[in-house]
Every structure is written in structure tokens, then in C-alpha cells.
Tab-separated table of C-alpha atoms in Angstrom:
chain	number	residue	atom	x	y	z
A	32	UNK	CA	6.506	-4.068	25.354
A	33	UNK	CA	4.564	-7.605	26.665
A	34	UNK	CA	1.991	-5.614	27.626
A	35	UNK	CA	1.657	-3.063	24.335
A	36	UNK	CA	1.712	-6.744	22.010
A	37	UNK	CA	-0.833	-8.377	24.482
A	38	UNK	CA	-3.426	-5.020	24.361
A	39	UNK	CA	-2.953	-4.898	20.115
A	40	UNK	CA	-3.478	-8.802	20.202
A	41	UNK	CA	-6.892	-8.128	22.073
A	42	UNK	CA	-7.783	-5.124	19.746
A	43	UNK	CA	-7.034	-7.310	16.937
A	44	UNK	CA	-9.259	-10.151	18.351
A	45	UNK	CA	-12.405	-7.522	18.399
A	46	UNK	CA	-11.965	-6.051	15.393
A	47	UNK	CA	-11.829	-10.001	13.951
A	48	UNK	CA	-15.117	-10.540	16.308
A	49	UNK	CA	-17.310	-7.395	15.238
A	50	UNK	CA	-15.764	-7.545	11.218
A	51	UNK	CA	-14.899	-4.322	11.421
A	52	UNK	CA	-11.307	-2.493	11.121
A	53	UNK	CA	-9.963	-1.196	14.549
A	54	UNK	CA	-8.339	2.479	13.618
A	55	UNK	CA	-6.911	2.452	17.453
A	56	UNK	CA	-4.880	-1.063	17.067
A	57	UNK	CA	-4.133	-0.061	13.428
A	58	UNK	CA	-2.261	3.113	14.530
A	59	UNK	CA	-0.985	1.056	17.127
A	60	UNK	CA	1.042	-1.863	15.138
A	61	UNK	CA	1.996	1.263	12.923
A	62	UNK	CA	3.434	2.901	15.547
A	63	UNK	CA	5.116	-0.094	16.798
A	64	UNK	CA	6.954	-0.962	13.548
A	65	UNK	CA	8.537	2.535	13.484
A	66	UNK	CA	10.411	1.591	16.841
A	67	UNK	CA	11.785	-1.118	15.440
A	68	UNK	CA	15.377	-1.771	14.511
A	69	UNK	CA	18.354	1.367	13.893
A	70	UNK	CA	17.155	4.484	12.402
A	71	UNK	CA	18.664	4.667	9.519
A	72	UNK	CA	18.781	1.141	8.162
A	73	UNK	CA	15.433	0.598	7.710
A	74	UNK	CA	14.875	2.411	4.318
A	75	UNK	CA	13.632	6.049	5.911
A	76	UNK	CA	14.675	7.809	2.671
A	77	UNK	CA	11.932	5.743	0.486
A	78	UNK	CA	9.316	6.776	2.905
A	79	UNK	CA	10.152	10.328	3.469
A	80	UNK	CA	10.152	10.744	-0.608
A	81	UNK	CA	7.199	8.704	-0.907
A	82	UNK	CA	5.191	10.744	1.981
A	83	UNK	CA	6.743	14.070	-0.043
A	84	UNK	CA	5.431	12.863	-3.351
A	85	UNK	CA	1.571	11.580	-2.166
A	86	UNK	CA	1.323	15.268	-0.607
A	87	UNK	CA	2.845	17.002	-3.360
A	88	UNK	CA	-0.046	15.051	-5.529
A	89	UNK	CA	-2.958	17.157	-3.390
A	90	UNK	CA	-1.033	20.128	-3.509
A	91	UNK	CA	-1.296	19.563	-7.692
A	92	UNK	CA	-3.281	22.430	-8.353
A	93	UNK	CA	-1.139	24.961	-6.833
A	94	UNK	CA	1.272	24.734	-9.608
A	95	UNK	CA	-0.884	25.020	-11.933
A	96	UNK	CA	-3.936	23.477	-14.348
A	97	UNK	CA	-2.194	22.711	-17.346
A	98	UNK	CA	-4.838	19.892	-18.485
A	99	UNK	CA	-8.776	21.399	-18.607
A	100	UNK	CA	-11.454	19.588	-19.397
A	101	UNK	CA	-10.399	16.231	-18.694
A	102	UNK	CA	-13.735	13.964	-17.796
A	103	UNK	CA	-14.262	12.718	-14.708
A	104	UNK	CA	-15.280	9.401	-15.840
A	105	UNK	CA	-11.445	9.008	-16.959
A	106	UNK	CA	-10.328	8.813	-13.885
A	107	UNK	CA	-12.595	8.151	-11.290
A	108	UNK	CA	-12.474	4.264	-12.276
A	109	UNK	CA	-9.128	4.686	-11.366
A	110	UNK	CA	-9.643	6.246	-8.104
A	111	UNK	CA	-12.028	3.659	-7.123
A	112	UNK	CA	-9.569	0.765	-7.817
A	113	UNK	CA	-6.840	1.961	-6.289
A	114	UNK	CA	-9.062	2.841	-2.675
A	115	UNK	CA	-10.350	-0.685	-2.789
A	116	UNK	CA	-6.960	-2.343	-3.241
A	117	UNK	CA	-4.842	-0.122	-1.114
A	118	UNK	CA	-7.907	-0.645	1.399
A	119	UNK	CA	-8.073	-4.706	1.179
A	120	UNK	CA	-4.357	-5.030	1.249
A	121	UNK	CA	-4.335	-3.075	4.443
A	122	UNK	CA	-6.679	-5.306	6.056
A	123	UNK	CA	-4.971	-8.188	4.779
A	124	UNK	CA	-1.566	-7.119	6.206
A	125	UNK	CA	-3.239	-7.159	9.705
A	126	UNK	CA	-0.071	-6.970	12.032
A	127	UNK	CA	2.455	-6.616	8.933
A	128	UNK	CA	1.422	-3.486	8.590
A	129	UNK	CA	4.139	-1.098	8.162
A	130	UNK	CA	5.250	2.486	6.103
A	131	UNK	CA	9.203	1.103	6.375
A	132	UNK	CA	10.089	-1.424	3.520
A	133	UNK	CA	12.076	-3.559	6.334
A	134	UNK	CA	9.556	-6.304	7.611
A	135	UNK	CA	8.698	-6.366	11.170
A	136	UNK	CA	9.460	-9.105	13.304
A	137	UNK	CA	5.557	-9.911	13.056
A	138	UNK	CA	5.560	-9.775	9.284
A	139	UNK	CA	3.639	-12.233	7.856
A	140	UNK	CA	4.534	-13.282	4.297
A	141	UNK	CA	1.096	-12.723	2.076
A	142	UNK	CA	0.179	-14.677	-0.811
A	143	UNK	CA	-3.659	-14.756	-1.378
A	144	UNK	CA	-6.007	-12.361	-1.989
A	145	UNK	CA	-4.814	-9.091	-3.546
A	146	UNK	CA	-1.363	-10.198	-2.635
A	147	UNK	CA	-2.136	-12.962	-5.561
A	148	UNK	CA	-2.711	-10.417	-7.780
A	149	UNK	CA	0.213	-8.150	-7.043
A	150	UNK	CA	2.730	-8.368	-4.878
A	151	UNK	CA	2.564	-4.596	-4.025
A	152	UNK	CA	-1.237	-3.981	-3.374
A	153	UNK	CA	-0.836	-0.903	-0.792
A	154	UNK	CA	1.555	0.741	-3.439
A	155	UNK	CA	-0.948	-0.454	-6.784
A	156	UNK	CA	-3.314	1.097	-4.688
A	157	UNK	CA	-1.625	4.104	-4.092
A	158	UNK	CA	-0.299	4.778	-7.542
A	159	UNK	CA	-4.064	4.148	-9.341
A	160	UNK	CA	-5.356	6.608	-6.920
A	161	UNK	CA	-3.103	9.298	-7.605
A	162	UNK	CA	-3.153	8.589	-10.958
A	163	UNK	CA	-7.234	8.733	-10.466
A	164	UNK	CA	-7.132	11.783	-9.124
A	165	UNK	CA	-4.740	13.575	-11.787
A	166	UNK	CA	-7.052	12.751	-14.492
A	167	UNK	CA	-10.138	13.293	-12.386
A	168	UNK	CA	-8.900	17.013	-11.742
A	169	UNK	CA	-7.218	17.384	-15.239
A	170	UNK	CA	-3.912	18.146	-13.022
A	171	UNK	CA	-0.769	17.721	-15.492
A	172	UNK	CA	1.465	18.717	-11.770
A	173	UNK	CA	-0.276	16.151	-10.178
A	174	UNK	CA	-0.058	13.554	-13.204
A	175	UNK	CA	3.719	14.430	-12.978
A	176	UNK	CA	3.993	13.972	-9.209
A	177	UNK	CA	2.633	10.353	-9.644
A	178	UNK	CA	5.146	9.332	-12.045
A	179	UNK	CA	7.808	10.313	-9.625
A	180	UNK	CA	5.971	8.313	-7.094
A	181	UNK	CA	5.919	5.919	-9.448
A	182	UNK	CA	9.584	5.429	-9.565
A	183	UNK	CA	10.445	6.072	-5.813
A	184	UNK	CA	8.593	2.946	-4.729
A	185	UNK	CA	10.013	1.243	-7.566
A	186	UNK	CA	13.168	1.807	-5.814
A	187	UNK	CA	11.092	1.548	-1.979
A	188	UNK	CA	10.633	-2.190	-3.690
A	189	UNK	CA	13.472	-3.398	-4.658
A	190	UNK	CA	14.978	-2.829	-1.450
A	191	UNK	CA	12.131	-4.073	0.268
A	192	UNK	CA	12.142	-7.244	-1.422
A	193	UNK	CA	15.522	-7.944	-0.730
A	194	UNK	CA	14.455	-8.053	2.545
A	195	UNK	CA	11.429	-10.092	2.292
A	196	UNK	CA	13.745	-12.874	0.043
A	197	UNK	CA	15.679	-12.476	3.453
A	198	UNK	CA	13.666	-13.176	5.970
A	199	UNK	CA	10.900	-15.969	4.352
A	200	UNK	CA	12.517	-18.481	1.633
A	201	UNK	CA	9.771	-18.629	-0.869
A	202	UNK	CA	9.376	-15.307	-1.409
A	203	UNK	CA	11.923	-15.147	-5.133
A	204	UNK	CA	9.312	-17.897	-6.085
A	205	UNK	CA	6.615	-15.674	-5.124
A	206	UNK	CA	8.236	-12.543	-6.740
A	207	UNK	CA	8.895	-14.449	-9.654
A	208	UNK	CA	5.311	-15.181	-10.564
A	209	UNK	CA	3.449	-12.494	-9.725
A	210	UNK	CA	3.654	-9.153	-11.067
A	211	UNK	CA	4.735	-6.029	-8.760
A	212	UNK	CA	2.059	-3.551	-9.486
A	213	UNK	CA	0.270	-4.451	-12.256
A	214	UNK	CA	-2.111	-7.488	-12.780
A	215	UNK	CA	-2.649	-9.072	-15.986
A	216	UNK	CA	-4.308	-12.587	-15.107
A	217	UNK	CA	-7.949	-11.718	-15.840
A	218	UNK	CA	-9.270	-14.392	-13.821
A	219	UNK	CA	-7.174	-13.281	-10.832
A	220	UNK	CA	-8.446	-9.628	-11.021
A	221	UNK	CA	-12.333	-10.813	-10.555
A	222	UNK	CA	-11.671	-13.101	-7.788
A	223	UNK	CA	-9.904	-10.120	-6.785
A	224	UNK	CA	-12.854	-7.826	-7.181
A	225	UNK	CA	-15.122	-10.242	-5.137
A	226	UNK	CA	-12.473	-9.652	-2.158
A	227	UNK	CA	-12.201	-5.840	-2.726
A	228	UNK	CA	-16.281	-5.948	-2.186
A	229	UNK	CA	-16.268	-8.343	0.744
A	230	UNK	CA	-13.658	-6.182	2.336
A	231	UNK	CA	-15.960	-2.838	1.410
A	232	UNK	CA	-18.922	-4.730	3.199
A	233	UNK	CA	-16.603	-5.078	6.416
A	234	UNK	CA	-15.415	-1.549	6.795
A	235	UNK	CA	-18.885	-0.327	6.178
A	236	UNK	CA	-20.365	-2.482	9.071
């Protein structure tokens, strides 16, 4: 295990060194979180429903077009926003990065960035692409699938943040002054922006 934590602290130190985004070490701190703790306790039955629901939004069209003729315009904004939040969170979470709402022993409690806008980027991210994509395709199913997703990480967060109020003791401030999901500070959503587009620059080089 020494040995796995010193290789994805090297891969990490790269990836900082060429400003890039190291797939290999992501997978790799990914893969490490899920062998943490006792299956079971670690909130599975969020991620399994929330994995379920994302697919089920691709699969939208299968059921059936019940909305035609919805513009593109509508919700490709949308789909934008919520790939360039989902995608700066990720690289802000570095080796937080996890699917299970348990932290990992290497969680690192976030606060700036898109983490000052929201306190759920990844999930924000998540939900304004699907919800992107509905519109985009005119896909009532997939507009419907959304809204469950919607709801199953509202519960994925409340038992998440129990967890985070657990293990670092600022984190009810924190909760209590940001908003979950959705920003509202307009200030905080351009210096947000600027990030979003500095992170963009660093995944394309």
C-alpha cells in the first residue's frame, strides 16, 4: 500500500509539473478510495442509484421523444457549464477524489475555487449536464431521469456531509454559507468562470 501511495504521489507530482491531468493516477486514487473502509457503510446505495440514473439519462431516447423541436441553444449553455464545473472540481479534488460520499483518509476539505461557489461542484456539474442534454435532445425521459438524479444526490449529500462535519470542524460553517448546487453570488460565478477557463487551458495542453 506504501508503495501504491508513493507511485500516485509521483504521478501526481508530473501531472502538477507538465499542467496537465494524469488519467493513469486519476483512476488510480479512484480505485484506491473504493478499498477503503467496510462495504456497506460507505454509502454504496447513493452511488449505485446515481450510476443507474446518469446511464438511464443516455439511454433517454429509447423510451421515447416526447419533446420535438426543442432548440439546441436551450440547452447546450447548460451542457457547457456543467462539463466545465464537474471538470474543474475534479481537478481541484486532486487526491479527494472519490464516487463514495464517505471521505477518504486523504480527503482534503475544499473551499476555493468552484468549491466557493458550491459546495457540490462534481454533482452541479453533473446535474446541468444532464439537464443540458435533455433539452439539447428535446428528451422528456431523459429530462425525467435528471430530476430523479436530482433527488438521489440530494440524499448522496446529506449523508455525505454528515461525514465531512465529522471528520474537518469547519465544515457546518462552510455548509452554512455556501449553497449546495446552485450559485447565486454573481461575483462568485465570474471569478468562477475565469477558473473553469484556466482549468480548460490545462487539460487542453
Amino acid at each position: 500500500r506504501v508503495g501504491r501511495s508513493a507511485c500516485g504521489a509521483g504521478s501526481a507530482l508530473k501531472m502538477q509539473e507538465k499542467g496537465g491531468f494524469d488519467v493513469e493516477s486519476w483512476v488510480g486514487k479512484v480505485k484506491d478510495s473504493l478499498s477503503e473502509g467496510t462495504f456497506g457503510e460507505r454509502g454504496e446505495v447513493y452511488v449505485g442509484a446515481q450510476f443507474a440514473l446518469i446511464f438511464l439519462v443516455f439511454l433517454g431516447p429509447l423510451f421515447s421523444e416526447a419533446l420535438e423541436g426543442v432548440e439546441v441553444l436551450l440547452g447546450l449553455p447548460l451542457l457547457i457549464a456543467g462539463l466545465g464545473i464537474g471538470g474543474s472540481a475534479v481537478l481541484k479534488l486532486g487526491d479527494s477524489i472519490s464516487p463514495l460520499p464517505k471521505p477518504t483518509n486523504a480527503n482534503v476539505f475544499q473551499t476555493e475555487g468552484v468549491y466557493g461557489l458550491v459546495r457540490h461542484p462534481m454533482y452541479a456539474g453533473l446535474l446541468l449536464g444532464c439537464a443540458g442534454l435533455s433539452v439539447t435532445t428535446g428528451s422528456f425521459p431523459r429530462l425525467l431521469f435528471t430530476i430523479a438524479l436530482y433527488a438521489v444526490l440530494t440524499l448522496k449529500v446529506e449523508q455525505e456531509e454528515k461525514w465531512m462535519s465529522e471528520k474537518h470542524s469547519g465544515y457546518s460553517s462552510y455548509a452554512a454559507k455556501v449553497p449546495t448546487f446552485f450559485p447565486s453570488d454573481l461575483e462568485k460565478i465570474k471569478d468562477a468562470a475565469t477558473e473553469m477557463a484556466n482549468d480548460a487551458k490545462k487539460l487542453i495542453g
